CSV table of C-alpha atoms and ligand atoms in Angstrom, one decimal:
chain,number,residue,atom,x,y,z
A,176,MET,CA,-12.2,19.4,75.6
A,177,ARG,CA,-13.5,16.5,73.6
A,178,GLY,CA,-11.8,15.6,70.4
A,179,MET,CA,-8.4,17.2,71.3
A,180,MET,CA,-5.3,15.0,71.4
A,181,THR,CA,-2.3,15.5,73.4
A,182,PRO,CA,0.8,16.0,71.2
A,183,ASP,CA,2.0,12.6,72.4
A,184,ARG,CA,-1.1,10.8,71.3
A,185,ALA,CA,-1.2,12.8,68.0
A,186,ASP,CA,2.4,11.7,67.2
A,187,ALA,CA,1.4,8.1,68.1
A,188,ALA,CA,-1.6,8.4,65.8
A,189,ARG,CA,0.6,9.8,63.0
A,190,ALA,CA,3.1,7.0,63.4
A,191,LEU,CA,0.3,4.3,63.4
A,192,LEU,CA,-1.2,5.8,60.2
A,193,ALA,CA,2.3,5.9,58.5
A,194,PHE,CA,2.8,2.2,59.5
A,195,TYR,CA,-0.6,1.3,58.0
A,196,ALA,CA,0.2,3.1,54.8
A,197,GLU,CA,3.5,1.4,54.6
A,198,ALA,CA,1.8,-2.0,54.9
A,199,GLY,CA,-0.5,-1.1,52.1
A,200,VAL,CA,-3.6,-0.3,54.1
A,201,ASP,CA,-4.9,2.8,52.3
A,202,LEU,CA,-8.6,2.4,52.8
A,203,ALA,CA,-10.9,3.0,55.7
A,204,VAL,CA,-13.7,0.5,55.7
A,205,GLY,CA,-15.6,1.4,58.8
A,206,GLU,CA,-15.5,3.3,62.1
A,207,ALA,CA,-15.3,0.3,64.4
A,208,ALA,CA,-13.5,-3.0,64.2
A,209,VAL,CA,-15.6,-6.0,63.3
A,210,ASP,CA,-14.9,-9.4,64.9
A,211,ARG,CA,-15.2,-11.4,61.8
A,212,LEU,CA,-14.3,-14.7,63.5
A,213,ALA,CA,-17.2,-14.2,66.0
A,214,VAL,CA,-19.5,-13.5,62.9
A,215,ALA,CA,-18.2,-16.6,61.0
A,216,GLY,CA,-18.5,-18.8,64.1
A,217,ALA,CA,-22.1,-17.8,64.4
A,218,VAL,CA,-22.8,-18.6,60.8
A,219,SER,CA,-20.9,-21.9,60.7
A,220,ALA,CA,-22.3,-23.4,63.8
A,221,PRO,CA,-26.2,-23.4,63.1
A,222,THR,CA,-28.4,-24.8,65.9
A,223,PRO,CA,-28.9,-28.6,65.1
A,224,ALA,CA,-32.2,-29.5,63.5
A,225,PRO,CA,-34.6,-31.3,65.9
A,226,LEU,CA,-34.8,-35.1,65.5
A,227,PRO,CA,-37.7,-36.3,63.4
A,228,ARG,CA,-40.7,-37.5,65.5
A,229,ASN,CA,-43.9,-39.6,64.7
A,230,GLY,CA,-41.9,-41.4,61.8
A,231,LEU,CA,-42.2,-38.2,59.6
A,232,LYS,CA,-39.5,-37.7,57.1
A,233,PRO,CA,-37.4,-34.5,58.0
A,234,GLU,CA,-37.4,-31.7,55.5
A,235,PRO,CA,-34.4,-31.8,53.1
A,236,ALA,CA,-31.7,-29.4,54.3
A,237,ARG,CA,-31.6,-26.1,52.4
A,238,ARG,CA,-28.1,-25.4,51.0
A,239,ASP,CA,-28.2,-21.7,52.0
A,240,LEU,CA,-29.9,-20.8,55.2
A,241,SER,CA,-30.0,-17.1,54.5
A,242,PRO,CA,-33.6,-15.5,53.8
A,243,PRO,CA,-34.4,-15.1,50.1
A,244,GLY,CA,-32.8,-12.0,48.6
A,245,ALA,CA,-30.1,-11.8,51.4
A,246,PRO,CA,-26.4,-12.3,50.6
A,247,PRO,CA,-25.4,-15.9,50.9
A,248,ALA,CA,-24.5,-16.8,54.6
A,249,THR,CA,-21.6,-19.2,54.1
A,250,PRO,CA,-18.7,-19.4,51.5
A,251,ASP,CA,-20.1,-22.7,50.1
A,252,ALA,CA,-23.5,-21.0,49.7
A,253,ALA,CA,-21.8,-18.1,47.9
A,254,ILE,CA,-20.0,-20.5,45.5
A,255,MET,CA,-23.3,-22.2,44.7
A,256,ALA,CA,-24.9,-18.8,44.2
A,257,ALA,CA,-22.0,-17.8,42.0
A,258,ARG,CA,-22.3,-21.0,39.9
A,259,ASP,CA,-26.2,-20.5,39.5
A,260,ALA,CA,-25.7,-16.8,38.6
A,261,ALA,CA,-22.9,-17.2,36.1
A,262,LYS,CA,-24.4,-20.2,34.2
A,263,ASN,CA,-27.5,-18.1,33.5
A,264,ALA,CA,-25.6,-15.2,31.8
A,265,PRO,CA,-26.4,-15.4,28.1
A,266,SER,CA,-23.7,-12.7,27.1
A,267,LEU,CA,-20.8,-11.0,28.4
A,268,GLU,CA,-22.8,-7.8,29.0
A,269,ALA,CA,-25.3,-9.9,31.0
A,270,LEU,CA,-22.5,-11.5,33.0
A,271,ARG,CA,-21.1,-8.0,33.9
A,272,GLY,CA,-24.7,-6.9,35.0
A,273,ILE,CA,-24.9,-10.0,37.2
A,274,LEU,CA,-21.6,-9.5,38.8
A,275,GLU,CA,-22.4,-5.8,39.5
A,276,LYS,CA,-25.3,-7.1,41.7
A,277,PHE,CA,-23.6,-10.2,43.1
A,278,GLU,CA,-23.5,-10.0,46.9
A,279,GLY,CA,-21.6,-13.3,47.6
A,280,CYS,CA,-18.1,-11.8,47.6
A,281,ALA,CA,-17.2,-9.4,50.5
A,282,LEU,CA,-14.6,-7.7,48.3
A,283,ARG,CA,-17.4,-5.9,46.4
A,284,ALA,CA,-18.1,-3.9,49.7
A,285,THR,CA,-14.5,-2.5,50.0
A,286,ALA,CA,-13.8,-2.0,46.2
A,287,LYS,CA,-14.8,1.3,44.5
A,288,GLN,CA,-16.2,-0.6,41.5
A,289,LEU,CA,-16.3,-3.7,39.5
A,290,VAL,CA,-13.2,-4.3,37.2
A,291,PHE,CA,-14.6,-6.6,34.6
A,292,ALA,CA,-12.5,-6.6,31.4
A,293,ASP,CA,-10.6,-4.6,28.9
A,294,GLY,CA,-9.8,-5.2,25.2
A,295,ASN,CA,-11.5,-7.0,22.5
A,296,PRO,CA,-13.8,-9.9,23.7
A,297,GLN,CA,-13.7,-11.2,20.1
A,298,ALA,CA,-9.8,-11.6,20.2
A,299,ALA,CA,-8.3,-14.9,19.7
A,300,VAL,CA,-6.3,-14.5,22.9
A,301,MET,CA,-7.4,-13.8,26.4
A,302,PHE,CA,-5.1,-12.9,29.4
A,303,VAL,CA,-6.2,-13.5,33.0
A,304,GLY,CA,-4.5,-11.9,36.0
A,305,GLU,CA,-5.2,-12.3,39.7
A,306,ALA,CA,-7.1,-9.2,41.0
A,307,PRO,CA,-7.3,-5.5,40.5
A,308,GLY,CA,-5.0,-3.0,42.3
A,309,ARG,CA,-5.5,0.5,43.3
A,310,GLU,CA,-5.3,2.1,39.8
A,311,GLU,CA,-7.5,-0.6,38.3
A,312,ASP,CA,-10.1,0.1,41.1
A,313,LEU,CA,-10.1,3.7,40.3
A,314,GLU,CA,-10.4,3.3,36.6
A,315,GLY,CA,-12.6,0.2,36.5
A,316,LEU,CA,-10.3,-1.5,34.0
A,317,PRO,CA,-7.8,-4.3,34.4
A,318,PHE,CA,-4.0,-3.8,34.1
A,319,VAL,CA,-3.8,0.0,34.0
A,320,GLY,CA,-1.2,0.5,36.7
A,321,ARG,CA,2.6,-0.2,36.6
A,322,SER,CA,2.2,-3.9,35.9
A,323,GLY,CA,-0.4,-3.1,33.2
A,324,LYS,CA,2.1,-0.7,31.4
A,325,LEU,CA,4.6,-3.6,31.4
A,326,LEU,CA,1.9,-6.0,30.1
A,327,ASP,CA,1.1,-3.6,27.3
A,328,ARG,CA,4.8,-3.4,26.3
A,329,MET,CA,5.0,-7.2,26.3
A,330,LEU,CA,1.8,-7.4,24.2
A,331,ALA,CA,3.2,-4.9,21.8
A,332,ALA,CA,6.4,-6.9,21.3
A,333,ILE,CA,4.3,-9.7,19.7
A,334,GLY,CA,2.0,-7.4,17.8
A,335,LEU,CA,-0.9,-7.2,20.2
A,336,THR,CA,-2.8,-4.4,21.7
A,337,ARG,CA,-6.0,-4.2,23.6
A,338,THR,CA,-7.8,-4.2,20.2
A,339,ASN,CA,-6.7,-7.7,19.5
A,340,ALA,CA,-6.4,-9.1,23.0
A,341,TYR,CA,-9.0,-9.5,25.8
A,342,VAL,CA,-7.9,-9.0,29.4
A,343,ALA,CA,-9.6,-9.8,32.7
A,344,ASN,CA,-9.0,-11.2,36.3
A,345,ILE,CA,-9.9,-14.1,38.4
A,346,VAL,CA,-11.2,-11.7,41.0
A,347,PRO,CA,-13.0,-8.6,39.7
A,348,TRP,CA,-12.9,-6.5,42.8
A,349,ARG,CA,-9.7,-5.0,44.4
A,350,PRO,CA,-8.8,-6.7,47.6
A,351,PRO,CA,-8.2,-4.0,50.3
A,352,GLY,CA,-4.5,-2.8,50.4
A,353,ASN,CA,-3.8,-4.9,47.3
A,354,ARG,CA,-3.6,-8.1,49.4
A,355,THR,CA,-3.6,-11.4,47.6
A,356,PRO,CA,-7.2,-12.7,47.3
A,357,THR,CA,-8.0,-15.6,49.7
A,358,PRO,CA,-8.6,-19.0,48.2
A,359,GLN,CA,-12.2,-18.6,49.3
A,360,GLU,CA,-12.6,-15.3,47.4
A,361,SER,CA,-11.0,-16.8,44.3
A,362,GLN,CA,-13.3,-19.9,44.5
A,363,ILE,CA,-16.4,-17.7,44.9
A,364,CYS,CA,-15.3,-15.6,41.7
A,365,LEU,CA,-14.3,-18.8,39.7
A,366,PRO,CA,-17.6,-19.5,38.1
A,367,PHE,CA,-17.8,-16.0,36.8
A,368,ILE,CA,-14.3,-15.8,35.1
A,369,ARG,CA,-15.0,-19.5,33.8
A,370,ARG,CA,-18.3,-18.2,32.2
A,371,GLN,CA,-16.4,-15.0,30.9
A,372,ILE,CA,-13.8,-17.3,29.2
A,373,GLU,CA,-16.6,-19.4,27.7
A,374,LEU,CA,-18.5,-16.4,26.4
A,375,ALA,CA,-15.5,-14.6,25.0
A,376,ASN,CA,-14.4,-18.1,23.4
A,377,PRO,CA,-10.7,-17.3,22.8
A,378,ASP,CA,-8.5,-19.9,21.0
A,379,ILE,CA,-5.6,-19.3,23.6
A,380,LEU,CA,-5.8,-18.5,27.2
A,381,VAL,CA,-2.9,-17.0,29.0
A,382,CYS,CA,-2.7,-17.2,32.8
A,383,LEU,CA,-0.7,-14.4,34.4
A,384,GLY,CA,1.1,-15.6,37.5
A,385,GLY,CA,0.8,-18.6,39.9
A,386,PRO,CA,-2.6,-17.8,41.5
A,387,ALA,CA,-4.4,-17.4,38.1
A,388,THR,CA,-2.7,-20.5,36.9
A,389,ALA,CA,-3.5,-22.6,39.9
A,390,THR,CA,-7.2,-21.3,39.9
A,391,LEU,CA,-7.9,-21.8,36.3
A,392,LEU,CA,-5.8,-24.8,35.5
A,393,GLY,CA,-6.0,-26.5,38.7
A,394,VAL,CA,-2.2,-27.2,38.8
A,395,LYS,CA,-0.4,-27.6,42.1
A,396,GLU,CA,3.1,-26.9,41.0
A,397,GLY,CA,4.5,-23.3,41.2
A,398,ILE,CA,4.7,-20.9,38.3
A,399,LYS,CA,8.4,-21.5,37.9
A,400,ARG,CA,7.6,-25.0,36.9
A,401,THR,CA,4.4,-24.4,35.1
A,402,ARG,CA,5.4,-21.3,32.9
A,403,GLY,CA,5.9,-21.9,29.2
A,404,ARG,CA,3.9,-25.2,29.3
A,405,TRP,CA,0.8,-25.7,27.3
A,406,PHE,CA,-2.3,-27.1,28.9
A,407,GLY,CA,-5.7,-28.1,27.6
A,408,TYR,CA,-8.5,-25.9,29.1
A,409,ASP,CA,-12.1,-26.9,28.7
A,410,THR,CA,-14.3,-23.7,28.4
A,411,GLY,CA,-17.4,-25.7,28.8
A,412,THR,CA,-18.2,-25.8,25.1
A,413,ARG,CA,-14.8,-26.8,23.7
A,414,GLU,CA,-11.1,-27.5,24.5
A,415,ILE,CA,-8.7,-24.6,23.9
A,416,ARG,CA,-4.9,-24.2,24.6
A,417,ALA,CA,-3.8,-22.5,27.8
A,418,ILE,CA,-0.3,-21.4,28.7
A,419,ALA,CA,1.0,-19.9,32.1
A,420,THR,CA,3.6,-17.2,32.3
A,421,PHE,CA,4.9,-15.0,35.0
A,422,HIS,CA,2.7,-12.1,36.2
A,423,PRO,CA,4.1,-8.6,35.1
A,424,ALA,CA,4.2,-7.5,38.7
A,425,TYR,CA,6.6,-10.3,39.4
A,426,LEU,CA,8.7,-9.3,36.4
A,427,LEU,CA,8.9,-5.7,37.8
A,428,ARG,CA,10.4,-7.1,40.9
A,429,SER,CA,12.5,-9.7,39.1
A,430,PRO,CA,13.6,-8.2,35.7
A,431,LEU,CA,16.0,-11.0,35.1
A,432,GLU,CA,13.0,-13.3,34.5
A,433,LYS,CA,11.8,-11.3,31.6
A,434,ARG,CA,14.0,-13.5,29.3
A,435,LEU,CA,11.8,-16.5,30.3
A,436,ALA,CA,8.7,-14.4,29.9
A,437,TRP,CA,9.8,-13.4,26.4
A,438,ARG,CA,10.1,-17.1,25.5
A,439,ASP,CA,6.5,-17.6,26.7
A,440,PHE,CA,5.3,-14.6,24.6
A,441,LEU,CA,7.1,-15.9,21.5
A,442,ALA,CA,5.3,-19.3,22.1
A,443,ILE,CA,2.0,-17.3,22.3
A,444,LYS,CA,2.7,-15.5,19.0
A,445,LYS,CA,3.6,-18.7,17.3
A,446,ALA,CA,0.4,-20.3,18.4
A,447,LEU,CA,-1.6,-17.3,17.3
A,448,ASP,CA,0.2,-17.1,13.9
A,449,GLY,CA,-0.5,-20.9,13.4
A,450,ALA,CA,-4.2,-20.4,14.1
A,451,PRO,CA,-5.4,-17.2,12.7
A,452,ARG,CA,-8.9,-16.1,13.2
A,453,ALA,CA,-11.1,-16.1,10.2
B,683,URA,N1,-2.5,-7.3,38.8
B,683,URA,C1,-3.5,-8.1,38.4
B,683,URA,O1,-3.5,-9.3,38.5
B,683,URA,N2,-4.6,-7.6,37.7
B,683,URA,C2,-4.7,-6.3,37.5
B,683,URA,O2,-5.7,-5.9,36.8
B,683,URA,C3,-3.6,-5.4,37.9
B,683,URA,C4,-2.6,-5.9,38.6
């Protein structure tokens, strides 16, 4: 009888599923496993071009060897495609539309939807986190889960809500099982969040957690050293002030650090009070 499992195998399958769920794997992506190393190997080792003959100059190499209209074939090609696409967005709405169609980041295929932003894009302050989690993926809005609730309480403590703050993430698609985005995924998404910041044009940028701080501010030191420090951030059209603070998810795990985060939020309030928007 095809499809029937012996009790032993059914127990083993249940145990394996429980193990996956415990590890955060809560999403089935396909029926069969894909050997991504084999795929990457095929892409990253193209056949060498023939040597030029008859003294003719060889054709200049194309950056992206994928056919026109196809997703970029390599991470470098995806980063170039992201840069080209992002810089052409004339508005935040246009940027959202471009991201909806962008095929250079594989996370788009496993996420339920794009998580672009929440709050007021005209606000003087913009908060940037790492990547959406399960709740954000379901709702299509950043920071709506447990860490979002804590972020809202921290905002409220300095007189902010989502009507006078703008919130987004470095990576706008949920990584499967809430894993950390790879450096490659962050680099592919970086041109989009940079353009989003440029178009929203806040006076103050707040990086939530180490990955957002490292990606946006390019600092190598860990968040424990960088939090509470002010940096200059070049939006592309002007220099604004940027500060790093702990990610709310970290504060949920390490509540004693909330007193340091509170200091950072007081510094953000002071900066906002000192530079009110007209
Ligand atoms: N963590 C983040 O970094 N961003 C979210 O939107 C939710 C959780």
